[in-house]
C-alpha positions as MATLAB code, in Angstrom:
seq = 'XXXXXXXXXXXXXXXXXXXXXXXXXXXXXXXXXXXXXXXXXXXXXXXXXXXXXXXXXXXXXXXXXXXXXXXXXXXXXXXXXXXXXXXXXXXXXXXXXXXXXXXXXXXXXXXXXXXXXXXXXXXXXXXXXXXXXXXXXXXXXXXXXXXXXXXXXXXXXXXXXXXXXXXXXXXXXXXXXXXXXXXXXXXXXXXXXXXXXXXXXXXXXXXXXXXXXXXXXXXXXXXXXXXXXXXXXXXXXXXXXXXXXXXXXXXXXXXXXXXXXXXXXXXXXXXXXXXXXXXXXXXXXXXXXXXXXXXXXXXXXXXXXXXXXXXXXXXXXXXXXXXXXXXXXXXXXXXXXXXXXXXXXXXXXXXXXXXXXXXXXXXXXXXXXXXXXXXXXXXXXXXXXXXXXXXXXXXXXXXXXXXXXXXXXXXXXXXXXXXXXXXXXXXXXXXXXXXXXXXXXXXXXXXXXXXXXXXXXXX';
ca = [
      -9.424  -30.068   -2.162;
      -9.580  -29.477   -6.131;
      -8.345  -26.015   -7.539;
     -11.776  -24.345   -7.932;
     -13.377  -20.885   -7.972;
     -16.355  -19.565   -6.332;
     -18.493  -16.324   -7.189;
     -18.854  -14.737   -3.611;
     -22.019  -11.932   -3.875;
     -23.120   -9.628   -1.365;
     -24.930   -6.434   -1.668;
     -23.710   -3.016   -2.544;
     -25.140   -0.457   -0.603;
     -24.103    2.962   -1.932;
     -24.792    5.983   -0.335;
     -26.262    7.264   -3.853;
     -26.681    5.832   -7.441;
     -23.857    6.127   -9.353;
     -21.173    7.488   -6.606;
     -19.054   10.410   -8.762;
     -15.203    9.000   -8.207;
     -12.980   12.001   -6.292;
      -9.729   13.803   -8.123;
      -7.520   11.287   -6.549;
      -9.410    8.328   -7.300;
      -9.247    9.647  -11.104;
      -5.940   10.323  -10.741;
      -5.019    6.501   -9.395;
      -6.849    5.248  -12.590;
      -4.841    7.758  -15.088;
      -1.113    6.258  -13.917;
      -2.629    2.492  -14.918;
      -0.597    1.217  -17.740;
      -0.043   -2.731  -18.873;
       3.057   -2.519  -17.478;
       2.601   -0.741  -14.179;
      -0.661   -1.768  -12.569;
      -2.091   -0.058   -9.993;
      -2.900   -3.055   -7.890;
      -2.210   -3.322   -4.402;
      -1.270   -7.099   -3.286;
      -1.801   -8.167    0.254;
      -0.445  -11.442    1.332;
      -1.354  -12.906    4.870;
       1.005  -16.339    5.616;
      -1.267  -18.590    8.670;
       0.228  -21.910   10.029;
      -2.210  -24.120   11.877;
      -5.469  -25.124   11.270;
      -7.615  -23.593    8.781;
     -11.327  -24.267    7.274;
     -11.104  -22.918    3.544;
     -15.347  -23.347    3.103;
     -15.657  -21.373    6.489;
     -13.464  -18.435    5.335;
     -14.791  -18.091    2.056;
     -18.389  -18.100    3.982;
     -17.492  -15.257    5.560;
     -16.766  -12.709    2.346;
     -20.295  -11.760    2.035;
     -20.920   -9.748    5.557;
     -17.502   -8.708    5.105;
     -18.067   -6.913    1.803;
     -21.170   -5.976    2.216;
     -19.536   -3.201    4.991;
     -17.302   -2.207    2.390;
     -19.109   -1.627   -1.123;
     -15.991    0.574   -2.914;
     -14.581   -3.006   -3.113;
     -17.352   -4.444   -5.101;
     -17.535   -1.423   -7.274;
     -16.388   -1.275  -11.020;
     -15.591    2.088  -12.717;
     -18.101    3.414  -15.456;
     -16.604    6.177  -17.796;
     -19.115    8.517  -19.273;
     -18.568   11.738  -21.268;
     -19.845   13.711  -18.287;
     -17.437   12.087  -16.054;
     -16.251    8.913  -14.288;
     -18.659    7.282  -11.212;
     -18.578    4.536   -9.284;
     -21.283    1.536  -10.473;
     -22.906   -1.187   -8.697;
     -24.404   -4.403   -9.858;
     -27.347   -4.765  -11.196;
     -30.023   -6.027   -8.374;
     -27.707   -4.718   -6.015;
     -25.579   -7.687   -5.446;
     -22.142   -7.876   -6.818;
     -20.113  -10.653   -7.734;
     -16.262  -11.388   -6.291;
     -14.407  -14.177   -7.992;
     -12.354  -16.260   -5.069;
     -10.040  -19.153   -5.978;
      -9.356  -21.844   -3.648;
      -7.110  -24.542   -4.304;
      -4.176  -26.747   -2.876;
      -0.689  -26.132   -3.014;
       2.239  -28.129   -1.957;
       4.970  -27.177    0.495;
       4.556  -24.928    3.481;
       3.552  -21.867    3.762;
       6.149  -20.118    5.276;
       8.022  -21.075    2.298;
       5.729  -20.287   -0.475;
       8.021  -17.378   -2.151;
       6.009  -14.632   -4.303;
       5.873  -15.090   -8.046;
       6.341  -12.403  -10.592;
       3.134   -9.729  -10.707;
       0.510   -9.935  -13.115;
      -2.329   -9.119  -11.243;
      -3.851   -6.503  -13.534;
      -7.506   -5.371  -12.326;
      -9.824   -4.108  -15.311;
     -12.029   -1.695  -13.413;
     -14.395   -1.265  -16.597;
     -15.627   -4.904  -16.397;
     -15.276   -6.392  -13.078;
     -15.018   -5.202   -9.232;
     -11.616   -3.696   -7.489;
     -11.324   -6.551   -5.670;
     -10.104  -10.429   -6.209;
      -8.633  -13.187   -3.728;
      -6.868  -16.428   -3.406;
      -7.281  -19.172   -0.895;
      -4.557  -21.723   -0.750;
      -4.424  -24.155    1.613;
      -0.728  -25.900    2.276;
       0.016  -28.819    4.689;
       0.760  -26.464    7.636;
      -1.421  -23.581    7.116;
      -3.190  -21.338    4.605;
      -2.364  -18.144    2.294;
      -4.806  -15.712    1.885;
      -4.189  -13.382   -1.022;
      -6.159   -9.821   -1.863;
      -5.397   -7.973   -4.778;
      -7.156   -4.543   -5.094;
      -6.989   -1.298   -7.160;
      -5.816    1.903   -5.481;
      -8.455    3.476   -7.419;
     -10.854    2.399   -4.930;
      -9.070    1.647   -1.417;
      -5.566    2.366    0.209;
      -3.591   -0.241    1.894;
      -5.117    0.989    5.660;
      -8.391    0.633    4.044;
      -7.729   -2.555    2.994;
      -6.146   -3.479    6.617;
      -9.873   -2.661    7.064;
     -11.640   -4.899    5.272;
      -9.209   -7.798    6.388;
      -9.644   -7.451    9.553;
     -13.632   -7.258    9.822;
     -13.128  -10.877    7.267;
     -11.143  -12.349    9.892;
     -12.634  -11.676   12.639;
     -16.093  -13.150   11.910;
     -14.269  -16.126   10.918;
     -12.724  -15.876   14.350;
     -16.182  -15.370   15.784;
     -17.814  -18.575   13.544;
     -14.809  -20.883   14.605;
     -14.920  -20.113   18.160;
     -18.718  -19.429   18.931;
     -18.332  -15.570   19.797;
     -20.836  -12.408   18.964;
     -18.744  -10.404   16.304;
     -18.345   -7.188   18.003;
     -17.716   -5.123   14.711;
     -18.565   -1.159   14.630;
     -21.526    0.153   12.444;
     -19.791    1.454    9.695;
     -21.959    4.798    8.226;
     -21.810    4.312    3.945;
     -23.200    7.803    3.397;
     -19.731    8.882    5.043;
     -18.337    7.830    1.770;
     -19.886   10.939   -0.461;
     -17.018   12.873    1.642;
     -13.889   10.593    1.591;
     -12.061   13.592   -0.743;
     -12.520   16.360    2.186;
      -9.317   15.974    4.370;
     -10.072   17.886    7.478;
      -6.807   19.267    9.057;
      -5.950   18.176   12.371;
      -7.235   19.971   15.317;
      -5.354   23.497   16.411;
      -3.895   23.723   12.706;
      -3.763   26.332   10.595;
      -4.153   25.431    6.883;
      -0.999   26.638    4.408;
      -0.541   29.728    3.313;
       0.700   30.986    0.052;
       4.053   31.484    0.884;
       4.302   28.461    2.778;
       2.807   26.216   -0.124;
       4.786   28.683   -2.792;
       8.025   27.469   -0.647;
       6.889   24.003   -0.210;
       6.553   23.597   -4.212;
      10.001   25.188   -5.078;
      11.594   22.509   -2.290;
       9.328   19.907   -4.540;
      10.402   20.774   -7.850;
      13.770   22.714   -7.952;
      16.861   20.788   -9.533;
      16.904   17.424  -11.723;
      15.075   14.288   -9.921;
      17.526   11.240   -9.989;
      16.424    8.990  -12.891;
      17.566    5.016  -13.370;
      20.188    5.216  -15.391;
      19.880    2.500  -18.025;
      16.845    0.161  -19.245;
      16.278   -3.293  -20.231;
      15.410   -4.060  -23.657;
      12.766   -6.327  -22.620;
       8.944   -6.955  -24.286;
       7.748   -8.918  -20.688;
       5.310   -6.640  -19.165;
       5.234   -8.560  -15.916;
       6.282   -6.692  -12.571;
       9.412   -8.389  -10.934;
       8.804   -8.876   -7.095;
      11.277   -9.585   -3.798;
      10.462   -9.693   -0.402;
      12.614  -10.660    2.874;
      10.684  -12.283    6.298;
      12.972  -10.681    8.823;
      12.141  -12.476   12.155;
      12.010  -11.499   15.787;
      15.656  -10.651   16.251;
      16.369   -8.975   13.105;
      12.875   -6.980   13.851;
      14.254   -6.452   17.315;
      17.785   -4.875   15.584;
      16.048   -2.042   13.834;
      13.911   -1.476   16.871;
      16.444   -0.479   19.146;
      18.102    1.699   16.396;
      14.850    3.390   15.933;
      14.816    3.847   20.189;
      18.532    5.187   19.949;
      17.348    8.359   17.913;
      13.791    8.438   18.889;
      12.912    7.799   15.403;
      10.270    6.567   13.049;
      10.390    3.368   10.748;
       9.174    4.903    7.940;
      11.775    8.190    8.516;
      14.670    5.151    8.316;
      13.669    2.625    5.350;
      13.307    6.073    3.417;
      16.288    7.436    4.491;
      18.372    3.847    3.666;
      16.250    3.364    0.392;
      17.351    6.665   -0.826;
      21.172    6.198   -0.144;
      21.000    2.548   -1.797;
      18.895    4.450   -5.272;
      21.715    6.894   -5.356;
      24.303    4.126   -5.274;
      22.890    1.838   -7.908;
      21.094    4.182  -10.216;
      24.214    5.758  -11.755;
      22.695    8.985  -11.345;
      24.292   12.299  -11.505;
      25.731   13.694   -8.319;
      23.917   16.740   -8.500;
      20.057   15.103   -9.255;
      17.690   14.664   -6.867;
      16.552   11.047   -5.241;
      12.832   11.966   -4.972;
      10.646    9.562   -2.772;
       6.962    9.354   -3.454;
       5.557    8.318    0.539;
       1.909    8.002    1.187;
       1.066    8.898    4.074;
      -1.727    8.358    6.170;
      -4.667   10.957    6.385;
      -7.346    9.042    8.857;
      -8.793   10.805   12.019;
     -10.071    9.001   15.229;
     -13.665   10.072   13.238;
     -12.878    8.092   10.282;
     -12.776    4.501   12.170;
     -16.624    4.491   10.568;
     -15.623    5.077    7.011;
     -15.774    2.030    5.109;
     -12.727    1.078    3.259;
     -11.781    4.150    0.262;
      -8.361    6.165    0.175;
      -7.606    7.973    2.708;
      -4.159    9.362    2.234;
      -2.066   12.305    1.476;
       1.063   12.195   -0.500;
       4.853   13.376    0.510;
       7.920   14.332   -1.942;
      11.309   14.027   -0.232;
      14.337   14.587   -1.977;
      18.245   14.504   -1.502;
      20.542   15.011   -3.598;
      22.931   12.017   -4.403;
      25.675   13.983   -3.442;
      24.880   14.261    0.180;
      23.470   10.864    0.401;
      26.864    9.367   -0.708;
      28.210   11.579    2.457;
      26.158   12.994    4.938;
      25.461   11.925    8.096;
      22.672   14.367    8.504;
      20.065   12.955    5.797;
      18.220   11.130    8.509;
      17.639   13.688   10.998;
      16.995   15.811    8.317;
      14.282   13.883    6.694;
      12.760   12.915    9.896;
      12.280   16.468   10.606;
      10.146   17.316    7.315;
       8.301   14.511    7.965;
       7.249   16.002   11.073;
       6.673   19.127    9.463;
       4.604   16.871    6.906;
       2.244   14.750    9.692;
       2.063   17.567   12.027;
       0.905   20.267    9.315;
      -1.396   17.836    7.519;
       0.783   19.130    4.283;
       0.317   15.338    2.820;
      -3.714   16.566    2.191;
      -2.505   19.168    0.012;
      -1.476   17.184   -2.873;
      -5.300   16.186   -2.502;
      -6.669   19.015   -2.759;
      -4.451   20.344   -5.383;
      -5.798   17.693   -7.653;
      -9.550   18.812   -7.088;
      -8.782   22.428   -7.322;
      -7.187   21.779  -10.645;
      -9.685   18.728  -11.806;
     -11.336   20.914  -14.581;
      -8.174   21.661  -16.041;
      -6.192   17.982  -16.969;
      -3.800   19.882  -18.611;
      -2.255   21.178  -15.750;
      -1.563   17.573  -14.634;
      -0.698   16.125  -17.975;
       1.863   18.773  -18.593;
       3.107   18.299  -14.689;
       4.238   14.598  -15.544;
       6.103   15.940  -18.943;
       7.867   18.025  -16.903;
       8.760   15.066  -14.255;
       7.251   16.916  -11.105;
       5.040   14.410  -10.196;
       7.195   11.573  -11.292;
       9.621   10.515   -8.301;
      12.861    8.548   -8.265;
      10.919    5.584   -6.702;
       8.003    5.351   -3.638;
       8.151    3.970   -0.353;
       5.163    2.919    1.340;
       4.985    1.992    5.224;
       1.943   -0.054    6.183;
       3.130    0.176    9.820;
       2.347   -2.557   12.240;
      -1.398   -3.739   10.044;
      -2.316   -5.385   13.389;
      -3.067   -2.408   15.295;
      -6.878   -1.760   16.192;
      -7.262   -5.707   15.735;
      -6.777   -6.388   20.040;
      -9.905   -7.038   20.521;
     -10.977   -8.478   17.262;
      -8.492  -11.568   18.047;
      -6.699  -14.272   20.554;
      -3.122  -12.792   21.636;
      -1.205  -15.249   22.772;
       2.271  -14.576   23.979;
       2.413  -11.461   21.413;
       1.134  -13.661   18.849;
      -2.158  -13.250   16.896;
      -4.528  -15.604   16.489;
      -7.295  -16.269   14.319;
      -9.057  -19.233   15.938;
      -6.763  -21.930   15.143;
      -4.593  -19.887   12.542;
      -1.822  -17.906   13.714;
      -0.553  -15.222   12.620;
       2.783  -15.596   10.646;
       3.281  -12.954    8.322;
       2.167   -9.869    6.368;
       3.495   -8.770    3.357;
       2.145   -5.594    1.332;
       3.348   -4.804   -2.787;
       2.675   -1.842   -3.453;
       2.239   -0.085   -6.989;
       4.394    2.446   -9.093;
       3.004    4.364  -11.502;
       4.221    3.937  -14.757;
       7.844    5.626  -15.446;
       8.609    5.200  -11.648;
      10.944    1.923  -11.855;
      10.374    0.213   -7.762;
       8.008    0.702   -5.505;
       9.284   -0.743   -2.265;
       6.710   -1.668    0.873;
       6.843   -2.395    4.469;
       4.288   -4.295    7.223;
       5.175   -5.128   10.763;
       3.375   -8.130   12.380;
       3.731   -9.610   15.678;
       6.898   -8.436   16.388;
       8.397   -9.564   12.999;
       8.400   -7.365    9.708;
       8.488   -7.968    5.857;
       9.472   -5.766    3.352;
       9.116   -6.140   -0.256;
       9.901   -4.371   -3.604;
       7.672   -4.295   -7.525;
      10.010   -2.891  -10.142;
       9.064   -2.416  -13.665;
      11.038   -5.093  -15.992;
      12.198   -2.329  -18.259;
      14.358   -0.761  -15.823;
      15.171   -3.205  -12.885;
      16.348   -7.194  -14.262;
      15.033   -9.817  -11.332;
      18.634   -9.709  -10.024;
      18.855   -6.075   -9.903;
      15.562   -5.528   -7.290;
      16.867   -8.778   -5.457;
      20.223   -6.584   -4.695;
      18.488   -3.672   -4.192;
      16.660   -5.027   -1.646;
      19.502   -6.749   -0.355;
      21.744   -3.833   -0.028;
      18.414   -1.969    1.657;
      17.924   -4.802    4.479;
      22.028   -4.796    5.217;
      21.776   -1.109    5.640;
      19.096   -1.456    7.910;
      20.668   -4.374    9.884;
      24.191   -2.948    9.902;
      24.431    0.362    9.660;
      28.173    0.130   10.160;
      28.939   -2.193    7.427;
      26.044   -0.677    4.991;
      27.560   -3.247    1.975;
      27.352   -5.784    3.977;
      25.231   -9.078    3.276;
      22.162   -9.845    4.781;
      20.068  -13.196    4.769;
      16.141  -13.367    3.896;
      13.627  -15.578    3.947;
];
């Protein structure tokens, strides 16, 4: 098969002409710089048998249920909106091609995938077919989708390939488009009370008091390419941080945040007394919104230690998994939401926010959680494994993006009972080496929370 690339179109079927973008959407497409795209790359590792043709046959029906992804981004003096094509059917560049190797050891290559919204849709992929399997690769703008959205839109794409390979009915929901002209209202969740002034008064002052922790020295470098790591950890090392998540009745996301935070203070050289500050998404989707086509759908959580007591106390776990229960349970991740449409009128008020460094954290964790979940009936399971007709499921790894002046953004996905994790640093703070320890120091932590300089092997 020769390196080639096809022009995939399906329809766009907007719920109005012209969809007006939301506050967060606009505020996505404001952190975009050369250096710090806001793509979001989704890798998805197969071994077995694979037909390339078939898969790329099956983009159409799976766009069409998702038309944010075949949107581009028209600026006017009036405001920004979302644009179709012309006729109503977009265009999606796909490249397939061959590769050499396996694919379980195809490693990641430096990032580059910037996404001009102006000019072409939030959306392009890669098919590439190795001896043993294939590699499917999505990059997207967070301007238009979230990573759960984008767990979306993969799994409807796989599982009418599923269905064509096998001979099945797709048994996909009807998605409702028009649900789209309110992805930026956030309901809370049932039986709570929104926040009140003093509670959001005391919840900024928590945000904002004190210095945030800030990389300590920069490279003189002109590359403008991201550097990228990521570590496979298989079934056993998966299992490890399992049952030390069951010994404290904890919460994956509560622990890589936790570990990343004590591993920033360590290597960032930053003053004692400053403030590691974690930018975490987190997720904002009601049982109701499983008929939302694929948009963002998120809220947005600051944590912060100080590097002091993550050099020393034992408590910084506990402690953090108990605001982020305060955060889920209060739906206080919407209200970073609808701060930025309260205040939309006035961009001031955000531009002079980031000169002050309040909306500019130490670095941001994102947990994709287990990106199979929801897909048991869309696919084969077979002995916990999941299987897309012949292709199964070996891995799936999420990069996430910083915004510009944030120097890593570090990621998480658990699979079939294995996990990735994976880091994007900017090249002007963070050398190739540098994120590689980093991420080694963050994976030993996990794995051996006894011996947290310990070394740790990935894949």
């Amino acid at each position: 098969m020769n390196d080639r690339t096809e022009m995939v179109r399906a329809r766009v079927r907007l719920p109005q002409q012209n969809m007006a973008t939301t506050a967060l959407e606009e505020f996505l497409w404001s952190c975009e710089t050369p250096e710090a795209p806001m793509v979001i790359r989704v890798v998805l590792r197969f071994s077995g048998d694979a037909d390339t043709d078939e898969i790329v046959n099956c983009l159409p029906e799976a766009f069409e249920r998702h038309p944010l992804l075949l949107c581009s981004l028209d600026t006017q003096p009036h405001g920004m909106f979302w644009r179709g094509a012309e006729g109503d059917y977009a265009t999606v560049p796909v490249r397939v091609c061959q590769s050499t190797g396996s694919v379980l050891e195809a490693i990641p290559e430096r990032f580059d995938g910037a996404i001009d919204l102006r000019i072409r849709p939030a959306l392009k992929l890669e098919v590439i077919r190795y001896s043993d399997g294939v590699l499917l690769q999505l990059d997207a703008h967070h301007a238009a989708v979230d990573g759960n959205g984008l767990r979306q839109f993969l799994t409807d794409w796989m599982h009418l390939y599923h269905c064509r390979r096998t001979g099945q009915t797709a048994k996909l929901p009807q998605l409702e488009p028009e649900r789209l002209k309110d992805r930026h209202q956030i309901p809370l969740p049932k039986n709570v009370e929104p926040t009140n002034l003093r509670e959001a008064i005391r919840n900024f002052l928590v945000t904002v008091r004190g210095r945030t922790a800030r990389w300590g020295s920069r490279q003189k470098t002109d590359d403008k390419r991201q550097h990228v790591w990521e570590c496979r950890l298989d079934e056993s090392e998966y299992q490890q941080i399992l049952d030390r998540l069951a010994s404290f009745n904890g919460r994956l996301n509560d622990l890589v945040m936790a570990e990343s935070m004590a591993v920033f203070a360590a290597m960032s050289g930053a003053p004692k007394k400053h403030f590691v500050t974690v930018l975490n998404p987190t997720e904002m989707r009601l049982l109701s919104d499983r008929f939302l086509p694929a948009a963002n759908r998120f809220g947005i959580a600051l944590m912060r230690r100080s590097c002091e007591d993550l050099s020393k106390d034992q408590r910084v776990l506990s402690g953090l998994q108990s605001e982020m229960d305060y955060v889920r349970g209060r739906g206080v991740g919407a209200d970073f939401v609808r701060g930025l449409e309260s205040t939309r009128r006035f961009p001031s008020i955000a531009r002079m926010a980031r000169k002050l460094g309040w909306l500019v954290p130490s670095f941001q964790w994102t947990c994709l959680g287990d990106v199979t979940r929801g897909a048991r009936h869309a696919f084969q399971w077979r002995e916990g494994c999941v299987y897309v007709a012949d292709m199964k499921l070996e891995f799936v790894t999420g990069f996430a993006p910083a915004a510009d002046f944030v120097p890593l953004s570090i990621a998480g996905c658990e699979a079939c009972r294995r996990m990735t994790l994976s880091i994007r640093s900017l090249a002007r703070y963070l050398s190739q080496e540098q994120t590689e320890e980093f991420g080694r120091r963050l994976v030993a932590r996990l794995l051996h929370p006894q011996d947290p300089d310990g070394g740790a092997s990935c894949g």
